XYZ file of C-alpha atoms in Angstrom:
229
model
C -3.728 30.893 59.970
C -8.149 31.403 59.390
C -7.728 33.933 56.389
C -5.222 31.306 54.660
C -7.782 28.545 55.031
C -10.721 30.325 54.194
C -8.643 31.669 50.790
C -8.065 27.929 50.217
C -11.111 26.717 50.637
C -12.316 29.407 48.252
C -9.498 28.343 45.643
C -10.574 24.744 45.844
C -14.464 25.706 45.059
C -13.801 27.832 42.170
C -11.808 24.840 40.923
C -14.535 22.797 41.600
C -16.855 25.160 39.053
C -14.636 24.766 36.422
C -15.990 22.616 33.562
C -13.361 19.509 32.794
C -11.602 20.725 29.044
C -12.669 17.175 27.028
C -9.583 15.891 25.594
C -9.814 14.936 21.457
C -8.319 11.570 20.773
C -8.856 9.645 17.692
C -11.246 7.947 18.342
C -13.305 11.142 19.593
C -12.456 12.407 16.607
C -13.582 9.599 13.573
C -17.104 9.494 15.486
C -17.563 13.233 14.869
C -16.871 12.783 10.635
C -20.047 10.677 10.133
C -21.087 7.882 7.475
C -17.969 9.164 5.374
C -15.465 7.931 8.280
C -16.619 4.571 8.030
C -15.891 4.541 3.870
C -12.932 6.143 4.623
C -11.982 2.793 7.479
C -13.080 0.537 4.780
C -10.298 2.251 2.145
C -8.083 2.268 5.175
C -8.408 -1.646 5.562
C -8.224 -2.795 1.930
C -5.112 -0.686 1.242
C -3.787 -2.583 4.201
C -4.534 -5.543 3.035
C -3.755 -4.824 -0.193
C 0.107 -3.751 1.074
C 0.333 -7.402 2.685
C -0.683 -8.982 0.820
C 1.542 -7.486 -2.448
C 4.480 -7.503 -0.336
C 3.804 -11.223 0.336
C 4.062 -12.128 -2.813
C 6.747 -9.829 -3.851
C 9.152 -11.529 -1.034
C 8.555 -15.054 -2.456
C 8.920 -13.485 -5.636
C 12.933 -12.390 -5.058
C 13.368 -15.521 -2.728
C 15.372 -17.047 -5.208
C 18.707 -19.058 -4.399
C 21.652 -17.341 -5.512
C 23.270 -20.339 -6.918
C 20.495 -21.104 -8.949
C 21.763 -19.554 -12.696
C 25.001 -21.251 -11.711
C 23.196 -24.556 -11.902
C 21.272 -23.944 -14.559
C 24.445 -23.349 -16.437
C 25.711 -26.512 -15.126
C 22.867 -28.876 -16.308
C 22.902 -26.932 -19.542
C 26.324 -27.490 -20.666
C 25.728 -31.723 -19.149
C 23.351 -31.180 -21.217
C 20.534 -32.280 -18.407
C 17.932 -30.114 -19.592
C 15.162 -32.217 -17.297
C 16.927 -31.944 -14.145
C 16.768 -27.904 -14.869
C 13.527 -27.773 -15.176
C 13.065 -29.564 -12.093
C 15.402 -27.267 -11.046
C 13.104 -24.062 -12.289
C 10.095 -25.928 -10.508
C 11.688 -26.546 -7.188
C 12.439 -22.751 -7.073
C 8.647 -21.583 -8.267
C 9.819 -17.676 -8.683
C 9.126 -15.366 -11.313
C 12.391 -16.252 -12.953
C 12.663 -19.454 -12.879
C 9.554 -20.478 -14.353
C 10.707 -17.602 -16.936
C 13.901 -19.469 -17.392
C 12.073 -22.675 -17.975
C 10.084 -21.368 -20.788
C 13.319 -20.667 -21.986
C 14.691 -24.346 -21.303
C 12.072 -25.782 -23.389
C 12.361 -22.932 -26.484
C 16.470 -24.346 -26.920
C 16.647 -25.678 -30.239
C 14.456 -23.051 -32.033
C 16.448 -20.289 -33.372
C 17.168 -17.371 -30.615
C 15.406 -14.887 -31.246
C 12.480 -17.553 -30.732
C 14.025 -18.433 -27.295
C 14.374 -14.517 -26.449
C 10.954 -13.574 -27.205
C 9.429 -16.823 -25.422
C 10.733 -15.600 -22.332
C 10.166 -11.820 -22.367
C 6.651 -13.157 -22.948
C 7.074 -15.014 -19.761
C 8.645 -12.025 -18.100
C 5.874 -9.582 -19.070
C 3.060 -11.764 -17.425
C 4.720 -12.351 -14.432
C 5.161 -8.416 -13.787
C 1.886 -8.038 -14.244
C 0.764 -10.602 -11.959
C 3.139 -8.397 -9.292
C 1.384 -5.684 -10.187
C -2.186 -7.098 -9.303
C -4.174 -4.761 -6.969
C -1.464 -1.587 -7.605
C -4.139 0.221 -9.541
C -7.252 0.138 -6.476
C -4.007 1.360 -4.101
C -3.622 4.744 -6.765
C -7.289 4.948 -6.430
C -7.420 5.166 -2.811
C -5.055 7.362 -2.709
C -6.206 9.691 -5.247
C -10.280 9.604 -3.859
C -9.777 9.171 -0.245
C -9.034 12.805 0.184
C -11.680 13.640 -2.036
C -13.995 11.946 0.191
C -12.773 13.931 2.973
C -13.098 17.218 1.141
C -16.620 15.970 0.279
C -17.776 15.161 3.905
C -16.289 18.809 4.498
C -18.707 20.044 2.276
C -21.496 18.339 3.656
C -20.974 19.170 6.960
C -20.282 22.568 5.952
C -23.295 22.674 4.254
C -25.624 21.172 6.939
C -23.845 23.718 9.996
C -25.343 26.619 7.853
C -28.479 24.827 6.675
C -28.896 24.688 10.097
C -28.310 27.992 11.281
C -30.184 29.696 8.255
C -33.560 27.462 10.147
C -32.350 28.975 13.072
C -35.643 31.387 13.810
C -34.114 33.706 16.458
C -31.818 34.848 14.261
C -28.654 34.430 16.906
C -25.683 32.836 15.769
C -24.319 30.458 18.262
C -20.755 30.315 18.381
C -20.810 26.924 20.361
C -22.995 25.472 17.720
C -21.292 26.723 14.779
C -17.728 25.525 15.861
C -19.002 22.510 16.355
C -20.584 21.902 13.255
C -17.256 23.222 11.412
C -15.329 21.006 13.704
C -17.281 17.658 12.118
C -16.896 18.759 8.772
C -12.895 19.178 9.377
C -12.971 15.487 10.786
C -13.703 14.049 7.606
C -10.754 15.913 5.476
C -8.521 14.878 7.911
C -9.352 11.118 7.880
C -9.358 11.666 4.069
C -5.873 12.481 3.814
C -4.773 10.174 6.705
C -5.377 7.493 4.475
C -4.890 9.264 1.239
C -1.044 9.605 2.344
C -0.744 6.246 3.666
C -1.802 4.711 0.695
C 0.172 7.062 -1.448
C 3.448 6.022 0.503
C 2.434 2.277 0.480
C 2.043 2.128 -3.498
C 5.162 4.076 -4.293
C 7.294 1.647 -2.374
C 5.100 -1.680 -4.035
C 5.917 0.423 -7.072
C 9.428 0.389 -6.248
C 9.868 -3.581 -5.154
C 8.195 -4.247 -8.206
C 11.163 -2.427 -9.934
C 13.489 -4.501 -8.689
C 12.167 -7.250 -9.312
C 11.474 -5.918 -12.798
C 15.937 -5.436 -12.809
C 16.463 -9.095 -11.661
C 14.312 -10.638 -14.420
C 15.695 -8.890 -17.199
C 19.031 -9.413 -15.189
C 18.389 -13.618 -15.829
C 17.085 -12.728 -19.110
C 20.536 -11.442 -19.833
C 22.601 -14.350 -18.143
C 20.226 -16.684 -19.984
C 20.652 -15.449 -23.409
C 24.599 -15.518 -22.595
C 24.649 -18.820 -21.559
C 22.633 -19.989 -24.860
C 24.854 -17.704 -27.110
C 28.087 -19.324 -25.472
C 30.631 -20.780 -28.266
C 30.608 -24.534 -28.595
C 26.657 -24.331 -27.941
């Protein structure tokens, strides 16, 4: 019994002497990256802001009454142009602003009406694409900044090794320097991947709005080309 107690005490003493391994988390990893991680954090914040802001704009652009074109047709057939314009003002969407321009050109040659409608549509699409260049730049630039941080970290590590007068390379110092250098690569890839997916998602949503605008243009021009008009 005494031997068992002694063995248990020795086991507890050996466990207490073993160093506790530090667990790695995202915050600890980020703090090792240095000043480049601050830039990557700012880029991530900018990408998130742009994504949310563009999503709000795109949601408002597609939030159109399904009966909008039917009401426009009824007003035009009845000759109530002012009511049709007021309805466009009330909708306040890219489609409604495009149709409003077309209504203001009724009575002119059809080619002039179509050109006016298409010009407004192009302007609306350019408004929707605002900020996408910045998002694409973040998606492409963040990984490059991460690689830059890695190269700078490796240069600093080997410089410190060269300054060691003893000539003895400590693996702990070498591995720590490499760890710090690789953190920026991970951060850059994370920011770049998130920005790339956000950019492609926004482009897909804008393409959806473009198809909607093209459909409204065809509906409006067919309305003006109906027999009896």
